[in-house]
XYZ file of C-alpha atoms in Angstrom:
648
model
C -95.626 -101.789 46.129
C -96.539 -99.229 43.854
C -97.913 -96.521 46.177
C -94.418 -97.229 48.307
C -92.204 -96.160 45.185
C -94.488 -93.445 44.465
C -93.978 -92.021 47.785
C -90.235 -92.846 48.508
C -90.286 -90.557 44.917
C -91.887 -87.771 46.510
C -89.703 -88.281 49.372
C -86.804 -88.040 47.403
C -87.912 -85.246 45.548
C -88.807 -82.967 48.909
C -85.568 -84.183 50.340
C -83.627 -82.572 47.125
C -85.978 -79.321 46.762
C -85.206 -78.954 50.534
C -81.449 -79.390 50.093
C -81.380 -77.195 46.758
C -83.144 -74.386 48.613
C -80.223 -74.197 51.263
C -77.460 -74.514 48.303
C -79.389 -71.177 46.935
C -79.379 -69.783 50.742
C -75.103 -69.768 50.836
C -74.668 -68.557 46.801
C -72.043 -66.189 46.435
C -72.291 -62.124 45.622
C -69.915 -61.674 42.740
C -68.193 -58.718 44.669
C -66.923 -56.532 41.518
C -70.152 -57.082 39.280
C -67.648 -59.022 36.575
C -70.146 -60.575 34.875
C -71.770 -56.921 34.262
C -68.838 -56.497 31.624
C -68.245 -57.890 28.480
C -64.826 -59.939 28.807
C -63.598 -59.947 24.999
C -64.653 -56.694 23.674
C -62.398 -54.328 22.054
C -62.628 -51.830 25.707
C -61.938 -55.093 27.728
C -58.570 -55.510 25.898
C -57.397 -52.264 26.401
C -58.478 -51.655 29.740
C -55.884 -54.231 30.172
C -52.970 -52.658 28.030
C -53.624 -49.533 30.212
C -53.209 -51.484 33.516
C -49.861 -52.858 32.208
C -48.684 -48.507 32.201
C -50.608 -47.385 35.203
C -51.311 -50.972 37.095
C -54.551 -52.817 37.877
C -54.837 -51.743 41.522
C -58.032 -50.278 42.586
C -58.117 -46.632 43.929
C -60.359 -45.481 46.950
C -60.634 -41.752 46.881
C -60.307 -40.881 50.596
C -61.179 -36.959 51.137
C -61.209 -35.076 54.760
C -63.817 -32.410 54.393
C -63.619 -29.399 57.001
C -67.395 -28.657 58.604
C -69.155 -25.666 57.525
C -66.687 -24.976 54.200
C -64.040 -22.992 56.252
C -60.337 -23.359 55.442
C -58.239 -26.460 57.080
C -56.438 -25.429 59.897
C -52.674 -26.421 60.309
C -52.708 -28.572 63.198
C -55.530 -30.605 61.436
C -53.110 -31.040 57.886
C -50.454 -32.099 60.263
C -52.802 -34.974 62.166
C -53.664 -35.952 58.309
C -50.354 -36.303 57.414
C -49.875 -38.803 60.354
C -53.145 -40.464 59.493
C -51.214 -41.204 56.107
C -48.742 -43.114 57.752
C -51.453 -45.635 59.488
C -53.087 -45.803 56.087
C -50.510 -46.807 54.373
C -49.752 -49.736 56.625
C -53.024 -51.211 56.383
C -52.720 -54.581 54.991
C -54.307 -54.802 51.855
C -52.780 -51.066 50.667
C -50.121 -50.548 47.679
C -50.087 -46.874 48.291
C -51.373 -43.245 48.836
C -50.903 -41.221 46.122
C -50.794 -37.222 46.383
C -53.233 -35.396 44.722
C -53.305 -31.781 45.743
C -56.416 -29.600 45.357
C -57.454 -26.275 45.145
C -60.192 -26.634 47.748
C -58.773 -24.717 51.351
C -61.198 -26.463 52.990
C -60.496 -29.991 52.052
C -57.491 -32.794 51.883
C -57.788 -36.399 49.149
C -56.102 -39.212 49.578
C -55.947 -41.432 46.691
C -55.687 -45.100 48.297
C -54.265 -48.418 45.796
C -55.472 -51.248 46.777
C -53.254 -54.518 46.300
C -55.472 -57.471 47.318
C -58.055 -59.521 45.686
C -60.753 -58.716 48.496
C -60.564 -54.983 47.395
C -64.109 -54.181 48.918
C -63.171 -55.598 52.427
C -59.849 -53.380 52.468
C -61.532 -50.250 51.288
C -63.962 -50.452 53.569
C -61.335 -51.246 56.274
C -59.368 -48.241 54.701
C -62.534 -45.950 55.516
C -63.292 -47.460 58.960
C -59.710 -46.141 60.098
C -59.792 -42.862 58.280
C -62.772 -42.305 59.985
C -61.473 -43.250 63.062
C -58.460 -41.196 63.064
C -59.749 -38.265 61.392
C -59.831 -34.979 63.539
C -63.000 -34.114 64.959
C -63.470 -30.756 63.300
C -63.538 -33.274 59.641
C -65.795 -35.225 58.156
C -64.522 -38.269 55.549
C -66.244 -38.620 52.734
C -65.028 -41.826 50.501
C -65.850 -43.208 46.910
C -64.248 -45.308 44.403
C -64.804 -48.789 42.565
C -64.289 -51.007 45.510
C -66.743 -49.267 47.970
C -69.085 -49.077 44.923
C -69.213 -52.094 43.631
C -68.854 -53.737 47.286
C -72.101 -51.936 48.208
C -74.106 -53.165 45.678
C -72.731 -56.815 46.415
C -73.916 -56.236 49.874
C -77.405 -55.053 48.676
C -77.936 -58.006 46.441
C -76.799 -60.472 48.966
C -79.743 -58.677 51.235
C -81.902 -58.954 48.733
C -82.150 -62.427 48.981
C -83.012 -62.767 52.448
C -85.923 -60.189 52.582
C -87.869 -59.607 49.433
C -88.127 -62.764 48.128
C -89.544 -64.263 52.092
C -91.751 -61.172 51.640
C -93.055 -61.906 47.888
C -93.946 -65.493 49.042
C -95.657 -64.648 52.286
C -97.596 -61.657 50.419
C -99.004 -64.481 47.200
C -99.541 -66.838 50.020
C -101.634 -64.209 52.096
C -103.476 -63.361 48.636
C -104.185 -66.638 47.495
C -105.390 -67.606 50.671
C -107.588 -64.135 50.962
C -108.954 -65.209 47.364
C -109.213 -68.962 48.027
C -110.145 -69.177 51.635
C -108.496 -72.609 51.095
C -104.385 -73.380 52.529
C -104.532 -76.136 50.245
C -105.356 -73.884 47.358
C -103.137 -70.973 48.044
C -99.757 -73.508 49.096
C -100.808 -75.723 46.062
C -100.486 -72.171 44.188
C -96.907 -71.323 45.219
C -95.635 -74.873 45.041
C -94.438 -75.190 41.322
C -92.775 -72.070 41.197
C -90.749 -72.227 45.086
C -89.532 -75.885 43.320
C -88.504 -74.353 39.982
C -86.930 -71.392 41.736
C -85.017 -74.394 44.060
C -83.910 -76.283 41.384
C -82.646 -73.617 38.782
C -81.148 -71.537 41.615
C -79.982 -74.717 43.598
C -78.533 -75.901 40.565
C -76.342 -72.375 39.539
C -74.893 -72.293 43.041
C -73.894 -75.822 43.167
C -72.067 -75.264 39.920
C -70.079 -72.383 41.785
C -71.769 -69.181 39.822
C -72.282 -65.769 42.041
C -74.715 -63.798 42.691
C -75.122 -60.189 40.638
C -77.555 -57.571 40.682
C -79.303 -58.676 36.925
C -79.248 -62.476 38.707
C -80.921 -61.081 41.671
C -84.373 -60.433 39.278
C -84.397 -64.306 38.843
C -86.339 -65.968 41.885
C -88.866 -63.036 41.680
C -89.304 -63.454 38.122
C -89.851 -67.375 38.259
C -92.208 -66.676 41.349
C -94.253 -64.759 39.684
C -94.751 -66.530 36.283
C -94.745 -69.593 38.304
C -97.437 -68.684 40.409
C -99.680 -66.626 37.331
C -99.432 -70.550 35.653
C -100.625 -72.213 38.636
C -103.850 -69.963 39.099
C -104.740 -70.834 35.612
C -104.606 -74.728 36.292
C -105.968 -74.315 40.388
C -109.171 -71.874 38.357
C -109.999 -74.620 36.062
C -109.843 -77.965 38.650
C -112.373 -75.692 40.589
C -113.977 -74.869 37.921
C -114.479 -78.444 37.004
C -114.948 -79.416 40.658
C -118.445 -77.152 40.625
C -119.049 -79.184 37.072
C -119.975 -82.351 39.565
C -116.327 -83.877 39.041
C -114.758 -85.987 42.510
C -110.911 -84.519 42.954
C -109.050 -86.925 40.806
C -110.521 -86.923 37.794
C -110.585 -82.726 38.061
C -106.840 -82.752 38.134
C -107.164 -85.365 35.475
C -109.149 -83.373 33.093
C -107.060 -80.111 33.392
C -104.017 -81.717 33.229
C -105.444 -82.845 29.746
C -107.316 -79.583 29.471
C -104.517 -77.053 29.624
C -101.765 -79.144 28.440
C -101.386 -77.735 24.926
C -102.096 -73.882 25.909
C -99.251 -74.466 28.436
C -97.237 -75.867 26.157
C -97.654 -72.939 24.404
C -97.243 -70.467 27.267
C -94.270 -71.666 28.504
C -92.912 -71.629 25.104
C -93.602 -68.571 23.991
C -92.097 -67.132 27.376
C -88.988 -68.897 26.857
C -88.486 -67.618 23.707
C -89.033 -64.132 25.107
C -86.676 -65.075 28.027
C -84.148 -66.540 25.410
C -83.766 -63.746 23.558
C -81.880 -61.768 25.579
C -78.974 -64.660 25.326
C -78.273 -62.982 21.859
C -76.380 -60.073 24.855
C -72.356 -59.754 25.135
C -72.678 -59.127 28.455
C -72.134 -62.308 30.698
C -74.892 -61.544 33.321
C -77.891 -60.739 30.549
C -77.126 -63.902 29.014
C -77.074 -65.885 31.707
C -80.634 -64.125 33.203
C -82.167 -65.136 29.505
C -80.710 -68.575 29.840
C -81.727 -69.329 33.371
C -84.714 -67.693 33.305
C -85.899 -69.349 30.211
C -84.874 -72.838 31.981
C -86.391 -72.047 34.897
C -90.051 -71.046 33.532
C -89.713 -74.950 31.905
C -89.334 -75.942 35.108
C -92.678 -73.690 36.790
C -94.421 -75.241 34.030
C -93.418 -78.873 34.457
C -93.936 -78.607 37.989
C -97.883 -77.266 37.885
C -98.134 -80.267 35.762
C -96.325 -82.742 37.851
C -97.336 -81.730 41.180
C -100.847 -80.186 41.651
C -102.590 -83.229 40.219
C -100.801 -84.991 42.984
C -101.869 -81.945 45.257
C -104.723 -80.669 44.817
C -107.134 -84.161 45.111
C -105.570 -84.839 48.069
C -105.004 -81.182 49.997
C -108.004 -78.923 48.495
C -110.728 -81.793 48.084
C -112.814 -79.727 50.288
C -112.118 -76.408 48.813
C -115.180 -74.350 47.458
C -115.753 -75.155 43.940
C -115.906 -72.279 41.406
C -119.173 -70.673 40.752
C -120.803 -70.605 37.892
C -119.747 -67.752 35.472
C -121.403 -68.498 32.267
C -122.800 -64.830 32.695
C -120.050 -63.319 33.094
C -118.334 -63.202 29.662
C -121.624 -62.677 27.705
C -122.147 -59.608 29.988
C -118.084 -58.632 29.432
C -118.392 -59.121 25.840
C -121.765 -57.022 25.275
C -120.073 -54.254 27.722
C -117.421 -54.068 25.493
C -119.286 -53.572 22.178
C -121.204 -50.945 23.921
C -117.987 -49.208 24.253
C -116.030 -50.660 21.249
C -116.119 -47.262 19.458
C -114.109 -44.819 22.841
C -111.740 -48.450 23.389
C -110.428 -48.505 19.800
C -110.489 -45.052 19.272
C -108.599 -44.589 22.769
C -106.416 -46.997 21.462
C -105.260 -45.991 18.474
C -104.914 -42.349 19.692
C -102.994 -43.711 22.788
C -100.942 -46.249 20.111
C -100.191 -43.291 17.414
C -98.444 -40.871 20.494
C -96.486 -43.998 21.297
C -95.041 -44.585 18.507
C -94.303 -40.706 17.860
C -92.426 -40.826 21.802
C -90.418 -44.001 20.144
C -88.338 -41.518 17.966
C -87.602 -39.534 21.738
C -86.080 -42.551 23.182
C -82.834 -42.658 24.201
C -80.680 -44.490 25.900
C -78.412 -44.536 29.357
C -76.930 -46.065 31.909
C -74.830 -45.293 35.129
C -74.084 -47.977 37.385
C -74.520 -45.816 40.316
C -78.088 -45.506 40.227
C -78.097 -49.402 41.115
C -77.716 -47.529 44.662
C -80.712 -45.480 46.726
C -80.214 -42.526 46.523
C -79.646 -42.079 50.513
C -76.772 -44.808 50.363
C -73.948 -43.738 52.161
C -71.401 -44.551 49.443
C -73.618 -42.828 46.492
C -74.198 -39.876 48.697
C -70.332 -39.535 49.689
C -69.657 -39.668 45.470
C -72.514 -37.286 44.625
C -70.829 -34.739 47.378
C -67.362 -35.432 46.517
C -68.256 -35.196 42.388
C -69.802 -31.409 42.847
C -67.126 -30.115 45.120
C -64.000 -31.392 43.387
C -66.433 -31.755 39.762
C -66.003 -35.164 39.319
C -64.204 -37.807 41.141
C -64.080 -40.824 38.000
C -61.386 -40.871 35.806
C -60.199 -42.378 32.109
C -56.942 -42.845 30.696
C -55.588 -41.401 27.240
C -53.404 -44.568 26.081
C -50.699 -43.832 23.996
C -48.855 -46.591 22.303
C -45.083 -46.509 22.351
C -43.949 -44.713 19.291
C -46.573 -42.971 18.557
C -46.841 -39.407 17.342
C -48.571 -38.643 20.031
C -46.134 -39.585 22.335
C -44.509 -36.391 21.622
C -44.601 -33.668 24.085
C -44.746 -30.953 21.311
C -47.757 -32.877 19.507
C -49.620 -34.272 22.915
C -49.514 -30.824 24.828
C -52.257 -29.497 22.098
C -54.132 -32.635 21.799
C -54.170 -32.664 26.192
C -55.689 -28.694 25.788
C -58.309 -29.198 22.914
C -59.709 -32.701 25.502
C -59.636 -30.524 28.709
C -62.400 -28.122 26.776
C -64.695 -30.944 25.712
C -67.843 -31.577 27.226
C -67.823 -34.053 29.812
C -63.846 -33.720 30.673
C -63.459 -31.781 34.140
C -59.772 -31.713 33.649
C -55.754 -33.514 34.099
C -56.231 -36.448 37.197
C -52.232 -36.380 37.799
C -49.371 -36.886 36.061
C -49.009 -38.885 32.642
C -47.162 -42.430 33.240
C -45.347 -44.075 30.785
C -43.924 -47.787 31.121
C -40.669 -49.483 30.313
C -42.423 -50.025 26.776
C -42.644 -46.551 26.415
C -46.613 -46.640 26.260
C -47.569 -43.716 27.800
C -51.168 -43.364 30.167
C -52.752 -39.613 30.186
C -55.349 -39.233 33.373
C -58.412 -37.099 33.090
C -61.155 -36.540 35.132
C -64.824 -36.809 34.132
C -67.775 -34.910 34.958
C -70.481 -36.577 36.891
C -72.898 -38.259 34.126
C -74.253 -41.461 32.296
C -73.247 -43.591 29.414
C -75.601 -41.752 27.386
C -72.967 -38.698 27.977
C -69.969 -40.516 27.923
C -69.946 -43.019 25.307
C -70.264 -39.903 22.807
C -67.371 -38.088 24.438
C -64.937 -41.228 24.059
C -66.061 -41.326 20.311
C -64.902 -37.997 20.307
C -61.935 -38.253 22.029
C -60.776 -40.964 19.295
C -62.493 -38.972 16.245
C -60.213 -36.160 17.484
C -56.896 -38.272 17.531
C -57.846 -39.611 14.239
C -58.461 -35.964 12.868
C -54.958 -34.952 14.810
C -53.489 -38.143 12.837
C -53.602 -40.450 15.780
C -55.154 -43.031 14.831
C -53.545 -45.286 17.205
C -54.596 -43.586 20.204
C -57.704 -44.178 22.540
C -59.837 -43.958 25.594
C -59.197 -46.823 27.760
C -60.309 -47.383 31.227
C -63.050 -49.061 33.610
C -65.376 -46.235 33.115
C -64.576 -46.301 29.452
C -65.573 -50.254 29.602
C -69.005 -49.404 31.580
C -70.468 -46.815 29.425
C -69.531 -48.608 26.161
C -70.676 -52.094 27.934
C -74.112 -50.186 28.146
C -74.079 -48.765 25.120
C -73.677 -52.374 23.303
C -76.557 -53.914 25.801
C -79.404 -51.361 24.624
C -78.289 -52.271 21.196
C -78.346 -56.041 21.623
C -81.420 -55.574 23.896
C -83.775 -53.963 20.977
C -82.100 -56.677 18.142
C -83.106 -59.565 20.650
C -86.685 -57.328 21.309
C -87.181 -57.534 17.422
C -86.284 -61.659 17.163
C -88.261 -62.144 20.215
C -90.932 -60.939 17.867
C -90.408 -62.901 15.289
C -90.270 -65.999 16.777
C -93.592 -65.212 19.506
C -95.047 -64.357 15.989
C -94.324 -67.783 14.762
C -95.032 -69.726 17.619
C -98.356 -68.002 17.667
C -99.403 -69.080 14.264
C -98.331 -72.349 14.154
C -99.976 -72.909 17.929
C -103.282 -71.574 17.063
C -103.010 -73.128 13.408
C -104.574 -70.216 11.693
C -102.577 -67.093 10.277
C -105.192 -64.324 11.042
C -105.798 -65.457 14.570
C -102.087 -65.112 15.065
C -101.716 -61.896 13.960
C -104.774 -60.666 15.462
C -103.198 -62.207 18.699
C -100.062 -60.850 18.569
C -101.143 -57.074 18.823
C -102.588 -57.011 22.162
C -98.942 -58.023 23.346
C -97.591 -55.370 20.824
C -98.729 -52.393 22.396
C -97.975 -52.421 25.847
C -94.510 -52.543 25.040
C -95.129 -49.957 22.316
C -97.338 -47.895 25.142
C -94.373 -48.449 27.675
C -91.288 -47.282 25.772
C -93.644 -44.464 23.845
C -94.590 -43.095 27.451
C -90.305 -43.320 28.171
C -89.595 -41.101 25.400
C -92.292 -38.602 25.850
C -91.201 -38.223 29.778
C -87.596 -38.139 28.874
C -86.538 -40.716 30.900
C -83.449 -42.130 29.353
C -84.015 -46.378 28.898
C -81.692 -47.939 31.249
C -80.315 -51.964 31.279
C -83.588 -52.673 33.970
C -86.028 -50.590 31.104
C -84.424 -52.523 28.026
C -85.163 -55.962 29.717
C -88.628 -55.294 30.387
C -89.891 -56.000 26.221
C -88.129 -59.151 26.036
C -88.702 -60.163 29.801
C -92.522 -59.161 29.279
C -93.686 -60.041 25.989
C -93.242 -64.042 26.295
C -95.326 -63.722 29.427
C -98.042 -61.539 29.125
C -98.800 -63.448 25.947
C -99.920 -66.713 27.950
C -103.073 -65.139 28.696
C -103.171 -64.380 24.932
C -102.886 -68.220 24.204
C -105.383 -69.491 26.998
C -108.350 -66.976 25.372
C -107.883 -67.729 21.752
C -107.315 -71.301 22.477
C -110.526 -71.831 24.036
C -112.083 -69.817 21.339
C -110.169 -71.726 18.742
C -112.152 -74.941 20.195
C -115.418 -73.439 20.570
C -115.721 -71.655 17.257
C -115.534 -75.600 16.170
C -119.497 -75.121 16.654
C -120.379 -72.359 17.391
C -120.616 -68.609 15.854
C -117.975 -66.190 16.899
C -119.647 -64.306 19.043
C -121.159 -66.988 20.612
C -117.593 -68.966 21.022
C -116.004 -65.233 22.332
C -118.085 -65.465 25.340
C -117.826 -69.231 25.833
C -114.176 -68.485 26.021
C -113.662 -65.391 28.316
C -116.468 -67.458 30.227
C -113.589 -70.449 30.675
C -110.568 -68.032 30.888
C -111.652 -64.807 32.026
C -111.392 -64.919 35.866
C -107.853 -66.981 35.438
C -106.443 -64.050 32.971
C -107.397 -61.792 35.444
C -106.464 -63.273 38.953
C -103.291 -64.304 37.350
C -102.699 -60.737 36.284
C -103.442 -59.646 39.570
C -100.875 -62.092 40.949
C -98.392 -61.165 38.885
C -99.005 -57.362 39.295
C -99.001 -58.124 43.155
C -95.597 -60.232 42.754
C -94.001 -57.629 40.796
C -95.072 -54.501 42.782
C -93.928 -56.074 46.062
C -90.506 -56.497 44.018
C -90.699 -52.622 44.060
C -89.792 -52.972 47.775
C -86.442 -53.479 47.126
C -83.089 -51.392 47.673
C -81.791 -51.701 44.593
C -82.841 -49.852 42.187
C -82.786 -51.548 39.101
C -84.987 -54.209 40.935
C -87.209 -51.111 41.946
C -87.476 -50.241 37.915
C -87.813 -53.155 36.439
C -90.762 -54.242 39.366
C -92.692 -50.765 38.244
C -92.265 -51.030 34.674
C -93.476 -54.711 34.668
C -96.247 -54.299 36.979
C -97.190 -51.294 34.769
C -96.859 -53.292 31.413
C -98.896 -56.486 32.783
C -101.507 -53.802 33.478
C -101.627 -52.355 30.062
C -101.525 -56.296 28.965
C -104.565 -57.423 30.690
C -106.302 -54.296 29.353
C -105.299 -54.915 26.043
C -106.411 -58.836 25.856
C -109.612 -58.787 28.204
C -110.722 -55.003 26.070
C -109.034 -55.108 22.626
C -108.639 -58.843 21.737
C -112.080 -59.521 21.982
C -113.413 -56.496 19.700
C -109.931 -57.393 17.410
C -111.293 -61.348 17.310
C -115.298 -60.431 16.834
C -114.373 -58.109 13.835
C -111.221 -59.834 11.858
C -111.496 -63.603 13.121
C -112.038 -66.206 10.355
C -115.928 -67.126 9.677
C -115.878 -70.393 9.307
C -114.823 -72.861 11.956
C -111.078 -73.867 11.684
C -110.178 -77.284 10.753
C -109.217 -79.703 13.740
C -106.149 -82.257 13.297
C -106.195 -84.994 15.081
């Protein structure tokens, strides 16, 4: 009776992972990126006052572009103008605005959009420009809508191709490492359930898809996947010990449970941290994430000692590698004094590039650079020099609403850096609020956060203090601004609490601190190497510490636990080689895993996947060097001399 419950239970349970997996398959794309902006900040509130003066309908900037940069002939204006006409009767449009420019050679058409599937009318919108357009023009379109639509589209593709292609590349490696199916599936079974169930779960509760959400199933894959080779390396391992198949999954289960524990907690805190963000679709990556690892972790535990006895019985055991971390360990003295020198050096330049850092962000770079809709606003941006706008929002009764005080105010903004000049005409409601339009220069929110403080500073200087930048770009550069800062304050309690966690796992103070600095410095190395490039930290760069640093500590915790236990009775060095002897090969195949997982990520279109896949694959490198090299030497020289006491 027993054995029929337990496998109705499994039953059940396939039956739901199936089911969740489709749920995941139909999720949503969030199709304007809200959850990429903070609802309640101070820029949210007046991006709404503004849209009660100029309205809250999306424009598509439409432009007819004459081949070769020769002057627009008549008869082509005059087709335009009754191109207009069918435009303007597309369902879906408010209106076309006129916006006359300089340029002989080309013609804009400023479309409103009045529907709440803005990206499917724009791109309507563009499908009949270009079919109408004379055949001596090309169209060249940008705007919100087609932006933010394209990246929707991406991240809905995103789904269906990398992560098929990170499972079938982990399965082909396992199975290339393993020469075992029932190894390598038992390998990618905890984390395809915990990605089921925590994705499952956030599309049955109705939540979309965005392009920081889209970094989820690879990242539980991944850790999933580096905690399974740990537990699949020690039942062979005790498999070659002369153990049958059940009591091998018996004894790791009982084996690893307390250094998982530990991993998976010290990962979620990592993961947790960056809940501390503003912006809706951080927190909810931290959150998610952090509940999915649990889940990775409770699955290795719950179903590869149901697995593996049954499904890799026959497997080849692990050979014997009792050499291996005496002759790893000697190596390394050999070479202790170039490694910490190297180190240091490498360490002190780091933290010299940390005062070069800076920050930016520009939504557009989410795109490939060959993507039609990036390459039409790149074009359009350096012929017209710029094609985004902001608003100058002018209460009613202000001072500034004054022609005689504004017109000054309007000249001194039009010279600053960053402002290519007037969009249109100001707009002022019934209220008597009035809305100023000027264009921006292409650029980042590094650039353009600084020029809205300016723009204020000089209203407040000018004795307008009531007056200030408002608009969606104003929203996403400021958004950004705010996520690097929350990003390094949850960076620095992700710290504190690893730091804990690490002390009051290992029981001993100096083996925590000693354990924490090999998971110091690749982030140190990583965002030292940033600043010293130039490369400006972006949202996919910030997430990286915090992302990183709670995983690439597990292998931390599965070395200095085993040494932990062995120093019990034996000398240091002795217990050093015991342990990289029981942990070595899993800290490094689960590196290589991970590194694998991550650089196949890199595949990707968008490219804040592609950033954060090369900065994590390049940080889990750096992390494996620094525990398999550094920890050792760090242990051998600073770890305490006498055995530590054992609780019961």
């Amino acid at each position: 009776m027993t054995r029929i419950l337990r496998r109705l239970g499994w039953l059940l349970f396939a039956a739901a992972t199936v089911f969740l997996l489709h749920t995941l398959s139909q999720q949503q794309v969030d199709p304007s990126n809200r959850s990429l902006k903070a609802p309640d900040s101070t820029d949210a509130v007046q991006l709404r006052a503004l849209q009660e003066v100029v309205g809250d309908d999306p424009i598509v900037l439409v432009a007819f572009v004459v081949r070769g940069d020769l002057p627009m002939l008549a008869s082509d204006r005059d087709e335009l103008a009754a191109l207009r006409t069918k435009l303007a009767a597309l369902p879906g449009v408010a209106a076309i605005h006129d916006a006359p420019v300089p340029d002989p050679g080309l013609v804009l058409m400023p479309v409103a959009i009045h529907d709440a599937d803005a990206m499917a009318v724009a791109e309507r919108v563009v499908a009949a420009a270009r079919a109408g357009a004379p055949p001596a023009l090309q169209v060249r379109a940008t705007g919100l809508p087609l932006i933010e639509g394209t990246i929707a589209r991406l991240v809905a593709g995103e789904r269906q191709t990398i992560v098929p292609m990170l499972v079938a590349v982990l399965l082909a490696a396992a199975f290339a490492f393993y020469r075992h199916l029932g190894l390598a599936l038992g390998v990618l079974l905890p984390p395809i359930a915990a990605i089921a169930w925590t994705g499952g779960s956030i599309a049955l509760l109705g939540h979309q898809l965005d392009p920081i959400a889209s970094l989820l199933d690879p990242v539980l894959l991944t850790i999933g996947v580096a905690a399974s080779v740990h537990f699949v390396e020690a039942f062979r391992r005790e498999r070659a010990a002369g153990r049958d198949p059940e009591a091998a999954a018996s004894a790791v289960a009982s084996e690893l449970r307390t250094p998982a524990l530990l991993a998976t907690g010290t990962t979620m805190i990592g993961l947790w941290s960056l809940a501390t963000s503003s912006v809706p679709a951080v927190l909810d990556f931290g959150v998610r994430s952090a509940f999915g690892v649990a889940l990775a972790h409770f699955f290795t535990f719950l179903l590869l000692p149901a697995w593996l006895p049954h499904f890799a019985a026959g497997a080849r055991p692990a050979a014997a590698t009792t050499w291996f971390g005496a002759r790893w360990f000697d190596q390394l003295r050999r070479a202790r004094g170039p490694l910490l020198l190297g180190s240091v050096a490498a360490t002190t330049l780091a933290i010299a590039g940390l005062f070069r850092v800076t920050s930016d962000n520009d939504p557009l770079r989410l795109l490939p650079a060959d993507e039609p809709a990036r390459v039409d606003h790149d074009l359009l941006a350096a012929r017209l020099g710029g094609v985004e706008a902001f608003h100058l929002l002018v209460p009613a009764r202000s001072p500034a609403a004054e022609p005689t005080r504004l017109l000054p105010f309007l000249a001194m903004l039009r010279q600053a850096p960053g402002v290519a000049g007037l969009a249109g005409q100001p707009t002022r409601n019934t209220d008597g609020a009035l809305a100023v339009p000027l264009v921006l220069q292409p650029g980042g929110s590094g650039v353009r956060t600084p020029l809205f403080d300016d723009v204020e500073r000089i209203g407040r200087v000018l004795g307008f203090d009531d007056v200030v930048a408002a608009g969606p770009s104003v929203q996403i550069a400021r958004d950004s601004h705010r996520l690097m800062q929350s990003l390094t304050g949850s960076l620095g309690v992700s710290l504190l609490l690893l730091s804990a966690c690490m002390v009051l796992g290992l029981r001993s103070l100096r083996l925590g601190a000693i354990g924490m600095i090999p998971n110091l410095l690749p982030a140190l190395w990583l965002y030292g190497a940033l600043g010293w490039w130039q490369r400006p930290v972006s949202v996919a760069t910030a997430m990286i510490g915090c992302t990183m640093l709670g995983l690439i500590v597990d292998n931390t915790l599965h070395l200095l636990h085993h040494f932990r236990h062995a120093r019990a009775s034996m000398p240091t060095r002795q217990a050093l080689r015991h342990a990289l002897d029981q942990t070595g090969r899993a800290m490094s195949l689960s590196s290589a895993v991970l590194m694998l997982g991550f650089g196949t990520a890199a595949l990707s279109r968008l490219e804040t996947t592609v950033e954060f896949a090369l900065l994590a694959t390049t940080t889990i490198a750096a992390a494996w060097f620094a525990t398999a090299a550094i920890l050792p030497l760090l242990v051998a020289a600073f770890a305490p001399r006498r055995a530590p006491k054992e609780h019961p």
